[in-house]
Amino acid sequence: MSQDNLAENNEFNDEPIERLNLSSSFTEKANSIQSGSNSKSQRSDGMGSTGRQSDSDGVLTEALIEECECLSNLNKTADGTSYAYLELTASSLGLCDISVLADYEQLQVLNLSHNQLTSLSAISGLVNLVQLDASHNRLRSAFDFGDALGNLRSADLSHNEIADLPDMTAFGRLRDLDLSHNRLSEVPASLMSCASLQHLNLGHNCIARLCNLDCLPLATLNLEHNSIERIENLDSLDCLQSLVLSANRIESLAGLEGLQLLQILDLADNKVLELLELRHVKDLRLLRQLNLARNPVQDVPDYRLLVIFDLPRLTHLDGRRVTIKEKVQAENQENPSMEIVAQRDHRLNLVYSYFQPHYVLDSTLQSAETPYPMLVLVGPNGSMKKDLAQRLVSDFPEYFGYGVSTTTRPPYPDEDPERDYHFVTAKEFEELQVGGKFIQTALFQGHYFGLTLEAVEAVAREGLACVVHMELEGVLALKKTHFEPRYVLTMPLDRHRHGQHLRTRPERPEQAVLQSMARAQLYIRHNQQHPGFFDMFINTDEPSEAYVQLRTLVMNYLGLTGEAAKEEQQQQQRSDDFASSGKTLNRTWSKTSQQSSVFNPLRPSAPQTSGKGQVEEESLHRRRSLARETVSSGKPQGRVTMATPGPLVSTRQPAGGGGAASSSQESARTQQQAAAAAGLQRLELGSSDSGQVRSSNPKAPRSRSRAGAEAPAGATTYSPAMIEA
Ligand SMILES: Nc1ncnc2c1ncn2[C@@H]1O[C@H](COP(=O)(O)OP(=O)(O)OP(=O)(O)O)[C@@H](O)[C@H]1O
């Protein structure tokens, strides 16, 4: 076998990444070297020299070599001109004199481990030597065999008494060097001339400082069990894949930032105290195995999940495989989705409220047929929703009241503490929360916001529907309660205008402005991914136009257009009279619940007992059920008559979509008849002329927008494309 062939057989740099194990990598390598050479040294009769006790006073002789069958691998010599044994294994023979080896200059692999050697000068003539194992001897000086062994690729000199290295310039081909378990007090400077060194083990020495490794092409470096306090001077190790620094005195991970190929980092048994240190390895994209076992940082609560969250690419942490479950758990804990946060908030508020004495609050109680009416304007801040809400309330005082939220945010100079928010301290907010006062809470830009039941009740007691405004997080929580409001998404589509709106408040920091602008995308995404989540959309680029749209929407909804308005006023008068006698709330705005079917949107609920006989009541009930089923399960129609005040339904035909409408006329008629049979009042609402108001209710007919988002048929599409424009 030629030298090169032999060298190829012993290459380590081609090992797959997974095999570059932590602290054991060098040991394994050493073992593989040893077992490799041992196996080569095995004769066909299975006998080798390893383990044989020498009876020649530690002198290796030809007779002993023969007796112990030390030679193996009869093959072509390096120059290819003749045959010779290329390997010699003379381990555990108590050898202290190996001068006989000077005659074996064809040797390529030499194993002299576990002897009593104090010098290797006798092998200075083995110019063909590629692999040397002289571990477990009593060598004081390594590489004292001179410069002639320039072909050496692998040298195991571990478990000796080496305190320093001579000049290594001649060993430019050396790839693997094991100097572990020696007496080195520093990284030998001469190592820097080993331009091919890929695997270096300096573990179990007395090294206190990391240095003299500059620009070495190391793939694995083991410095376990030394006295290193700081990770330094490793920046130039561009090829480093595995770094073992366990059992040192390291407190910080600083100094690892540049090791872009690092995959394995073993820092077990050190003094790393803070999770903050992980920032130094956060950007190491290939890091898969991290060992921080027995560091003080492990005492940090939720340590494991926090590390997994910070370094999501890890496959092994502290010697244990990171499971998918742990990854999900870490993500949910440290970066929960808005949905999970809302779920938690809701659970918390619910539990706190259960601890309180319960009152039956008639005014906001969900009745059998209709929920308490509420209108929620939702959108990113700066979408003018607060102004819109307050204007609506002042224009329709007979229908709407403003639900004042509570917040820990300090008031802006122009805000009225009674009208805009209830401003409280963080402690007061917490007390309210623990007191079970909130229907929903949300954290937004570092401040808590919450809507108390009392704020809604204050409006409801007046017989009014409650108008509130909030961020998406608040809506997610509110949707979990028994309230079933209408949700109007208010969004500036023009980023520039949005920025302008936000900057009207000089006290709002620029960072918050940019954050809020970025959040606009969140609303668009949410609208796309959850069709029907918002009931309507209003573009608030132009505040006055937005208000006109909202007002139109509300008036349409309340039936307050033209003659209808007058009639409504009269009706309202009658209702008020009715209400003043029994204070019955005009439930006009909220969505009906799944179970509830129908109600007259403009008049107080009809009394349930009509004086009909039982059979007639049952028949009526059957017909109502039939009508409900027909209405709720009916396929989207071009023109649908809804008997509920539920979704806004377009009466317009989508362009070119008449076919669907005509083909379903029969079905529509059936629905209408069924609804009429049940004695239900029709409510037909069209999209506004401006085309900006539309429903995203899933039951409404839909057409596909250019951007792929679903939108109700007949309505102008609301898509991110509009934002881009
Ligand atoms: N109970 C609540 N739950 C969740 N979000 C809420 C709640 N009450 C108010 N918010 C929202 O918190 C955000 C607070 O924003 P900010 O303090 O910057 O300005 P604002 O004047 O209150 O609102 P805007 O800028 O939208 O007029 C607003 O988007 C507001 O709608």
Short mmCIF file of N, CA and C in Angstrom, two decimals, residues 515-665:
data_model
loop_
_atom_site.label_atom_id
_atom_site.label_comp_id
_atom_site.label_asym_id
_atom_site.label_seq_id
_atom_site.Cartn_x
_atom_site.Cartn_y
_atom_site.Cartn_z
N GLN A 515 -43.75 50.89 14.61
CA GLN A 515 -44.31 49.60 15.05
C GLN A 515 -45.78 49.50 14.64
N SER A 516 -46.51 50.58 14.89
CA SER A 516 -47.95 50.56 14.57
C SER A 516 -48.16 50.44 13.07
N MET A 517 -47.31 51.11 12.30
CA MET A 517 -47.46 51.01 10.84
C MET A 517 -47.19 49.59 10.37
N ALA A 518 -46.21 48.97 11.00
CA ALA A 518 -45.90 47.58 10.62
C ALA A 518 -47.08 46.68 10.99
N ARG A 519 -47.76 47.03 12.06
CA ARG A 519 -48.87 46.17 12.50
C ARG A 519 -50.05 46.19 11.54
N ALA A 520 -50.10 47.20 10.69
CA ALA A 520 -51.19 47.26 9.72
C ALA A 520 -51.21 45.97 8.89
N GLN A 521 -50.01 45.48 8.57
CA GLN A 521 -49.90 44.23 7.80
C GLN A 521 -50.52 43.05 8.55
N LEU A 522 -50.37 43.10 9.85
CA LEU A 522 -50.90 42.03 10.68
C LEU A 522 -52.42 41.94 10.52
N TYR A 523 -53.06 43.10 10.44
CA TYR A 523 -54.51 43.12 10.29
C TYR A 523 -54.91 42.58 8.92
N ILE A 524 -54.13 42.97 7.93
CA ILE A 524 -54.46 42.50 6.57
C ILE A 524 -54.32 40.99 6.51
N ARG A 525 -53.22 40.51 7.08
CA ARG A 525 -53.00 39.06 7.07
C ARG A 525 -54.12 38.34 7.81
N HIS A 526 -54.45 38.89 8.96
CA HIS A 526 -55.47 38.23 9.77
C HIS A 526 -56.82 38.20 9.03
N ASN A 527 -57.10 39.29 8.36
CA ASN A 527 -58.34 39.35 7.60
C ASN A 527 -58.36 38.32 6.49
N GLN A 528 -57.18 38.14 5.87
CA GLN A 528 -57.10 37.16 4.78
C GLN A 528 -57.19 35.74 5.30
N GLN A 529 -56.50 35.51 6.41
CA GLN A 529 -56.43 34.13 6.90
C GLN A 529 -57.67 33.70 7.67
N HIS A 530 -58.45 34.68 8.12
CA HIS A 530 -59.65 34.35 8.89
C HIS A 530 -60.85 35.04 8.27
N PRO A 531 -61.29 34.55 7.14
CA PRO A 531 -62.45 35.21 6.50
C PRO A 531 -63.63 35.21 7.47
N GLY A 532 -64.27 36.34 7.55
CA GLY A 532 -65.42 36.42 8.43
C GLY A 532 -65.08 36.87 9.83
N PHE A 533 -63.79 37.01 10.10
CA PHE A 533 -63.39 37.43 11.45
C PHE A 533 -63.90 38.84 11.71
N PHE A 534 -63.71 39.72 10.73
CA PHE A 534 -64.27 41.07 10.83
C PHE A 534 -65.56 41.10 10.01
N ASP A 535 -66.52 41.84 10.53
CA ASP A 535 -67.80 41.85 9.81
C ASP A 535 -67.81 42.86 8.68
N MET A 536 -67.06 43.92 8.87
CA MET A 536 -67.04 44.96 7.84
C MET A 536 -65.67 45.62 7.85
N PHE A 537 -65.46 46.38 6.80
CA PHE A 537 -64.18 47.09 6.70
C PHE A 537 -64.42 48.53 6.27
N ILE A 538 -63.70 49.43 6.91
CA ILE A 538 -63.79 50.84 6.51
C ILE A 538 -62.38 51.39 6.32
N ASN A 539 -62.19 52.01 5.18
CA ASN A 539 -60.90 52.64 4.90
C ASN A 539 -60.87 54.00 5.60
N THR A 540 -59.88 54.20 6.45
CA THR A 540 -59.85 55.44 7.22
C THR A 540 -58.75 56.40 6.77
N ASP A 541 -58.36 56.27 5.51
CA ASP A 541 -57.36 57.21 4.99
C ASP A 541 -57.85 58.64 5.20
N GLU A 542 -59.08 58.85 4.86
CA GLU A 542 -59.67 60.19 4.98
C GLU A 542 -60.69 60.12 6.12
N PRO A 543 -60.37 60.68 7.28
CA PRO A 543 -61.22 60.50 8.45
C PRO A 543 -62.68 60.90 8.23
N SER A 544 -62.89 62.04 7.53
CA SER A 544 -64.29 62.48 7.38
C SER A 544 -65.05 61.50 6.49
N GLU A 545 -64.38 61.02 5.44
CA GLU A 545 -65.05 60.04 4.57
C GLU A 545 -65.32 58.75 5.32
N ALA A 546 -64.35 58.38 6.14
CA ALA A 546 -64.51 57.14 6.91
C ALA A 546 -65.71 57.26 7.82
N TYR A 547 -65.87 58.45 8.38
CA TYR A 547 -67.01 58.59 9.29
C TYR A 547 -68.32 58.49 8.51
N VAL A 548 -68.33 59.12 7.32
CA VAL A 548 -69.55 59.04 6.49
C VAL A 548 -69.88 57.58 6.22
N GLN A 549 -68.86 56.81 5.91
CA GLN A 549 -69.09 55.38 5.64
C GLN A 549 -69.65 54.67 6.86
N LEU A 550 -69.03 54.95 7.99
CA LEU A 550 -69.49 54.28 9.21
C LEU A 550 -70.94 54.69 9.52
N ARG A 551 -71.18 55.97 9.35
CA ARG A 551 -72.51 56.50 9.64
C ARG A 551 -73.54 55.85 8.70
N THR A 552 -73.18 55.80 7.42
CA THR A 552 -74.08 55.17 6.44
C THR A 552 -74.35 53.73 6.82
N LEU A 553 -73.29 53.10 7.18
CA LEU A 553 -73.42 51.69 7.56
C LEU A 553 -74.38 51.54 8.73
N VAL A 554 -74.18 52.39 9.70
CA VAL A 554 -75.02 52.31 10.89
C VAL A 554 -76.46 52.66 10.56
N MET A 555 -76.61 53.73 9.76
CA MET A 555 -77.99 54.14 9.42
C MET A 555 -78.69 53.08 8.61
N ASN A 556 -77.94 52.52 7.64
CA ASN A 556 -78.51 51.41 6.87
C ASN A 556 -78.94 50.30 7.81
N TYR A 557 -78.07 50.05 8.70
CA TYR A 557 -78.32 48.94 9.59
C TYR A 557 -79.54 49.18 10.47
N LEU A 558 -79.59 50.43 10.90
CA LEU A 558 -80.72 50.75 11.76
C LEU A 558 -81.98 51.08 10.95
N GLY A 559 -81.81 51.08 9.62
CA GLY A 559 -82.95 51.38 8.77
C GLY A 559 -83.28 52.86 8.80
N LEU A 560 -82.30 53.71 9.08
CA LEU A 560 -82.56 55.14 9.23
C LEU A 560 -82.28 55.91 7.94
N THR A 561 -82.80 55.44 6.83
CA THR A 561 -82.58 56.19 5.59
C THR A 561 -83.90 56.76 5.11
N GLY A 562 -83.89 58.03 4.74
CA GLY A 562 -85.07 58.69 4.18
C GLY A 562 -86.29 58.52 5.05
N GLU A 563 -87.31 58.00 4.40
CA GLU A 563 -88.57 57.80 5.10
C GLU A 563 -88.39 56.89 6.29
N ALA A 564 -87.51 55.95 6.06
CA ALA A 564 -87.29 54.97 7.13
C ALA A 564 -86.82 55.66 8.41
N ALA A 565 -86.03 56.76 8.19
CA ALA A 565 -85.52 57.47 9.35
C ALA A 565 -86.65 58.07 10.16
N LYS A 566 -87.58 58.66 9.43
CA LYS A 566 -88.71 59.29 10.13
C LYS A 566 -89.50 58.22 10.87
N GLU A 567 -89.75 57.18 10.09
CA GLU A 567 -90.54 56.10 10.70
C GLU A 567 -89.85 55.56 11.94
N GLU A 568 -88.52 55.47 11.78
CA GLU A 568 -87.74 54.95 12.90
C GLU A 568 -87.84 55.84 14.12
N GLN A 569 -87.83 57.18 13.84
CA GLN A 569 -87.95 58.09 14.97
C GLN A 569 -89.24 57.82 15.73
N GLN A 570 -90.31 57.64 14.90
CA GLN A 570 -91.60 57.36 15.56
C GLN A 570 -91.52 56.03 16.30
N GLN A 571 -90.93 55.10 15.59
CA GLN A 571 -90.80 53.78 16.20
C GLN A 571 -89.99 53.85 17.48
N GLN A 572 -88.93 54.66 17.38
CA GLN A 572 -88.07 54.82 18.55
C GLN A 572 -88.87 55.39 19.71
N GLN A 573 -89.72 56.35 19.36
CA GLN A 573 -90.55 56.96 20.40
C GLN A 573 -91.40 55.89 21.07
N ARG A 574 -91.98 55.04 20.17
CA ARG A 574 -92.84 53.98 20.72
C ARG A 574 -92.00 53.03 21.58
N SER A 575 -90.82 52.76 21.07
CA SER A 575 -89.93 51.86 21.82
C SER A 575 -89.57 52.44 23.16
N ASP A 576 -89.29 53.76 23.13
CA ASP A 576 -88.92 54.42 24.37
C ASP A 576 -90.05 54.33 25.39
N ASP A 577 -91.26 54.54 24.83
CA ASP A 577 -92.40 54.45 25.73
C ASP A 577 -92.46 53.05 26.34
N PHE A 578 -92.24 52.11 25.39
CA PHE A 578 -92.28 50.71 25.83
C PHE A 578 -91.17 50.45 26.85
N ALA A 579 -90.03 51.01 26.48
CA ALA A 579 -88.87 50.78 27.32
C ALA A 579 -89.04 51.43 28.68
N SER A 580 -89.62 52.64 28.66
CA SER A 580 -89.73 53.33 29.95
C SER A 580 -90.60 52.55 30.91
N SER A 581 -91.48 51.75 30.34
CA SER A 581 -92.29 50.95 31.25
C SER A 581 -91.51 49.76 31.79
N GLY A 582 -90.73 49.13 30.91
CA GLY A 582 -90.01 47.93 31.39
C GLY A 582 -88.54 48.00 31.10
N LYS A 583 -88.07 49.11 30.54
CA LYS A 583 -86.66 49.32 30.19
C LYS A 583 -86.11 48.13 29.41
N THR A 584 -86.74 47.83 28.29
CA THR A 584 -86.25 46.73 27.47
C THR A 584 -85.25 47.25 26.45
N LEU A 585 -84.16 46.61 26.36
CA LEU A 585 -83.09 47.09 25.49
C LEU A 585 -83.41 46.81 24.02
N ASN A 586 -83.10 47.78 23.22
CA ASN A 586 -83.24 47.61 21.77
C ASN A 586 -82.04 46.82 21.27
N ARG A 587 -82.15 45.55 21.10
CA ARG A 587 -80.99 44.75 20.72
C ARG A 587 -80.84 44.77 19.21
N THR A 588 -80.02 45.66 18.75
CA THR A 588 -80.02 45.90 17.32
C THR A 588 -78.71 45.61 16.62
N TRP A 589 -77.66 45.44 17.34
CA TRP A 589 -76.40 45.49 16.60
C TRP A 589 -75.61 44.18 16.56
N SER A 590 -75.59 43.47 17.65
CA SER A 590 -74.68 42.31 17.71
C SER A 590 -75.11 41.19 16.78
N LYS A 591 -74.19 40.28 16.59
CA LYS A 591 -74.50 39.07 15.81
C LYS A 591 -75.40 38.18 16.63
N THR A 592 -76.28 37.51 15.96
CA THR A 592 -77.04 36.52 16.72
C THR A 592 -76.15 35.33 16.96
N SER A 593 -76.40 34.69 18.07
CA SER A 593 -75.58 33.53 18.37
C SER A 593 -76.00 32.37 17.49
N GLN A 594 -75.21 31.34 17.47
CA GLN A 594 -75.47 30.17 16.62
C GLN A 594 -76.88 29.63 16.82
N GLN A 595 -77.22 29.56 18.10
CA GLN A 595 -78.51 28.94 18.40
C GLN A 595 -79.67 29.89 18.12
N SER A 596 -79.39 31.16 18.36
CA SER A 596 -80.51 32.09 18.23
C SER A 596 -80.89 32.20 16.76
N SER A 597 -82.09 32.51 16.52
CA SER A 597 -82.49 32.52 15.14
C SER A 597 -82.75 33.93 14.66
N VAL A 598 -83.77 34.47 15.06
CA VAL A 598 -84.22 35.71 14.44
C VAL A 598 -84.76 36.66 15.49
N PHE A 599 -84.69 37.88 15.15
CA PHE A 599 -85.40 38.85 15.97
C PHE A 599 -85.67 40.08 15.13
N ASN A 600 -86.62 40.81 15.54
CA ASN A 600 -86.92 42.05 14.86
C ASN A 600 -85.85 43.05 15.25
N PRO A 601 -85.08 43.52 14.28
CA PRO A 601 -83.94 44.34 14.64
C PRO A 601 -84.31 45.72 15.16
N LEU A 602 -85.46 46.14 14.84
CA LEU A 602 -85.77 47.53 15.18
C LEU A 602 -86.78 47.65 16.30
N ARG A 603 -87.31 46.57 16.70
CA ARG A 603 -88.33 46.64 17.73
C ARG A 603 -87.98 45.69 18.87
N PRO A 604 -88.53 45.98 20.00
CA PRO A 604 -88.27 45.06 21.11
C PRO A 604 -88.75 43.67 20.76
N SER A 605 -88.10 42.69 21.31
CA SER A 605 -88.46 41.30 20.99
C SER A 605 -89.93 41.05 21.24
N ALA A 606 -90.51 40.33 20.32
CA ALA A 606 -91.92 40.03 20.49
C ALA A 606 -92.10 39.10 21.67
N PRO A 607 -93.18 39.29 22.38
CA PRO A 607 -93.40 38.40 23.52
C PRO A 607 -93.50 36.96 23.05
N GLN A 608 -92.98 36.08 23.82
CA GLN A 608 -92.96 34.67 23.42
C GLN A 608 -94.34 34.05 23.47
N THR A 609 -95.13 34.45 24.45
CA THR A 609 -96.47 33.85 24.55
C THR A 609 -97.43 34.68 23.72
N SER A 610 -98.07 34.04 22.80
CA SER A 610 -98.94 34.77 21.88
C SER A 610 -100.40 34.41 22.07
N GLY A 611 -100.68 33.63 23.05
CA GLY A 611 -102.05 33.23 23.28
C GLY A 611 -102.49 32.10 22.39
N LYS A 612 -101.55 31.52 21.60
CA LYS A 612 -101.91 30.41 20.72
C LYS A 612 -101.99 29.13 21.53
N GLY A 613 -102.73 28.21 20.95
CA GLY A 613 -102.82 26.92 21.61
C GLY A 613 -101.53 26.14 21.47
N GLN A 614 -101.46 25.05 22.22
CA GLN A 614 -100.19 24.31 22.24
C GLN A 614 -99.84 23.73 20.88
N VAL A 615 -100.84 23.18 20.21
CA VAL A 615 -100.60 22.56 18.91
C VAL A 615 -100.12 23.61 17.91
N GLU A 616 -100.77 24.77 17.97
CA GLU A 616 -100.41 25.85 17.06
C GLU A 616 -98.99 26.34 17.35
N GLU A 617 -98.67 26.44 18.63
CA GLU A 617 -97.33 26.88 19.02
C GLU A 617 -96.28 25.91 18.49
N GLU A 618 -96.59 24.62 18.64
CA GLU A 618 -95.63 23.61 18.19
C GLU A 618 -95.46 23.64 16.68
N SER A 619 -96.57 23.84 16.02
CA SER A 619 -96.50 23.93 14.56
C SER A 619 -95.66 25.13 14.15
N LEU A 620 -95.91 26.22 14.83
CA LEU A 620 -95.16 27.44 14.54
C LEU A 620 -93.67 27.21 14.81
N HIS A 621 -93.40 26.53 15.90
CA HIS A 621 -92.02 26.24 16.28
C HIS A 621 -91.33 25.41 15.20
N ARG A 622 -92.11 24.41 14.69
CA ARG A 622 -91.54 23.55 13.64
C ARG A 622 -91.21 24.38 12.40
N ARG A 623 -92.15 25.27 12.06
CA ARG A 623 -91.92 26.07 10.86
C ARG A 623 -90.72 27.02 11.07
N ARG A 624 -90.60 27.54 12.28
CA ARG A 624 -89.47 28.42 12.56
C ARG A 624 -88.13 27.65 12.45
N SER A 625 -88.16 26.45 13.00
CA SER A 625 -86.92 25.65 12.93
C SER A 625 -86.53 25.40 11.49
N LEU A 626 -87.57 25.08 10.69
CA LEU A 626 -87.33 24.81 9.27
C LEU A 626 -86.73 26.05 8.60
N ALA A 627 -87.31 27.18 8.95
CA ALA A 627 -86.81 28.43 8.35
C ALA A 627 -85.38 28.69 8.75
N ARG A 628 -85.08 28.45 10.02
CA ARG A 628 -83.71 28.68 10.50
C ARG A 628 -82.73 27.81 9.74
N GLU A 629 -83.11 26.52 9.63
CA GLU A 629 -82.21 25.59 8.93
C GLU A 629 -81.99 26.03 7.49
N THR A 630 -83.08 26.43 6.84
CA THR A 630 -82.97 26.82 5.45
C THR A 630 -82.06 28.02 5.31
N VAL A 631 -82.27 28.98 6.22
CA VAL A 631 -81.48 30.21 6.13
C VAL A 631 -80.02 29.93 6.43
N SER A 632 -79.79 29.12 7.46
CA SER A 632 -78.38 28.94 7.84
C SER A 632 -77.63 27.99 6.92
N SER A 633 -78.33 27.04 6.29
CA SER A 633 -77.59 26.11 5.44
C SER A 633 -77.71 26.44 3.96
N GLY A 634 -78.46 27.49 3.63
CA GLY A 634 -78.65 27.82 2.23
C GLY A 634 -77.35 28.16 1.54
N LYS A 635 -77.21 27.79 0.28
CA LYS A 635 -76.00 28.10 -0.48
C LYS A 635 -75.97 29.59 -0.77
N PRO A 636 -74.82 30.17 -0.96
CA PRO A 636 -74.76 31.59 -1.27
C PRO A 636 -75.62 31.92 -2.48
N GLN A 637 -76.40 32.96 -2.31
CA GLN A 637 -77.30 33.35 -3.39
C GLN A 637 -76.88 34.70 -3.93
N GLY A 638 -77.30 34.96 -5.16
CA GLY A 638 -77.07 36.29 -5.71
C GLY A 638 -77.86 37.32 -4.93
N ARG A 639 -78.99 36.93 -4.48
CA ARG A 639 -79.80 37.85 -3.70
C ARG A 639 -80.39 37.02 -2.57
N VAL A 640 -79.96 37.33 -1.40
CA VAL A 640 -80.38 36.52 -0.27
C VAL A 640 -81.15 37.37 0.70
N THR A 641 -82.22 36.86 1.14
CA THR A 641 -82.98 37.57 2.16
C THR A 641 -82.65 36.94 3.50
N MET A 642 -82.08 37.73 4.33
CA MET A 642 -81.75 37.21 5.64
C MET A 642 -82.83 37.64 6.60
N ALA A 643 -83.25 36.74 7.39
CA ALA A 643 -84.28 37.09 8.34
C ALA A 643 -83.67 37.50 9.67
N THR A 644 -82.37 37.61 9.67
CA THR A 644 -81.71 38.03 10.91
C THR A 644 -81.05 39.37 10.66
N PRO A 645 -80.72 40.07 11.70
CA PRO A 645 -79.99 41.31 11.50
C PRO A 645 -78.53 41.01 11.31
N GLY A 646 -78.21 39.78 11.08
CA GLY A 646 -76.83 39.30 11.01
C GLY A 646 -76.02 39.97 9.93
N PRO A 647 -75.40 39.22 9.08
CA PRO A 647 -74.42 39.79 8.17
C PRO A 647 -75.02 40.78 7.21
N LEU A 648 -74.19 41.72 6.88
CA LEU A 648 -74.61 42.63 5.82
C LEU A 648 -74.55 41.84 4.53
N VAL A 649 -75.59 41.91 3.76
CA VAL A 649 -75.61 41.10 2.55
C VAL A 649 -75.76 41.99 1.34
N SER A 650 -74.88 41.81 0.41
CA SER A 650 -74.93 42.63 -0.79
C SER A 650 -76.11 42.23 -1.65
N THR A 651 -76.81 43.22 -2.19
CA THR A 651 -77.89 42.92 -3.14
C THR A 651 -77.37 43.05 -4.55
N ARG A 652 -76.11 43.49 -4.66
CA ARG A 652 -75.55 43.63 -6.01
C ARG A 652 -75.09 42.28 -6.55
N GLN A 653 -75.13 42.19 -7.88
CA GLN A 653 -74.62 40.98 -8.52
C GLN A 653 -73.14 41.16 -8.80
N PRO A 654 -72.36 40.16 -8.58
CA PRO A 654 -70.99 40.29 -9.01
C PRO A 654 -70.92 40.32 -10.53
N ALA A 655 -69.95 41.05 -11.05
CA ALA A 655 -69.84 41.14 -12.50
C ALA A 655 -69.73 39.77 -13.10
N GLY A 656 -70.62 39.48 -14.03
CA GLY A 656 -70.58 38.19 -14.71
C GLY A 656 -70.98 37.03 -13.83
N GLY A 657 -71.51 37.35 -12.67
CA GLY A 657 -71.84 36.25 -11.75
C GLY A 657 -73.31 35.95 -11.70
N GLY A 658 -74.07 36.44 -12.70
CA GLY A 658 -75.52 36.27 -12.67
C GLY A 658 -75.95 34.83 -12.77
N GLY A 659 -75.10 34.01 -13.41
CA GLY A 659 -75.48 32.61 -13.61
C GLY A 659 -75.78 31.92 -12.32
N ALA A 660 -74.87 32.12 -11.38
CA ALA A 660 -75.04 31.48 -10.08
C ALA A 660 -76.32 31.95 -9.43
N ALA A 661 -76.58 33.28 -9.63
CA ALA A 661 -77.75 33.83 -8.98
C ALA A 661 -79.01 33.23 -9.57
N SER A 662 -79.06 33.20 -10.94
CA SER A 662 -80.29 32.70 -11.55
C SER A 662 -80.50 31.23 -11.25
N SER A 663 -79.40 30.49 -11.22
CA SER A 663 -79.56 29.06 -10.98
C SER A 663 -80.03 28.80 -9.56
N SER A 664 -79.87 29.77 -8.72
CA SER A 664 -80.26 29.50 -7.33
C SER A 664 -81.49 30.30 -6.93
N GLN A 665 -82.16 30.83 -7.94
CA GLN A 665 -83.33 31.63 -7.58
C GLN A 665 -84.37 30.81 -6.83
#
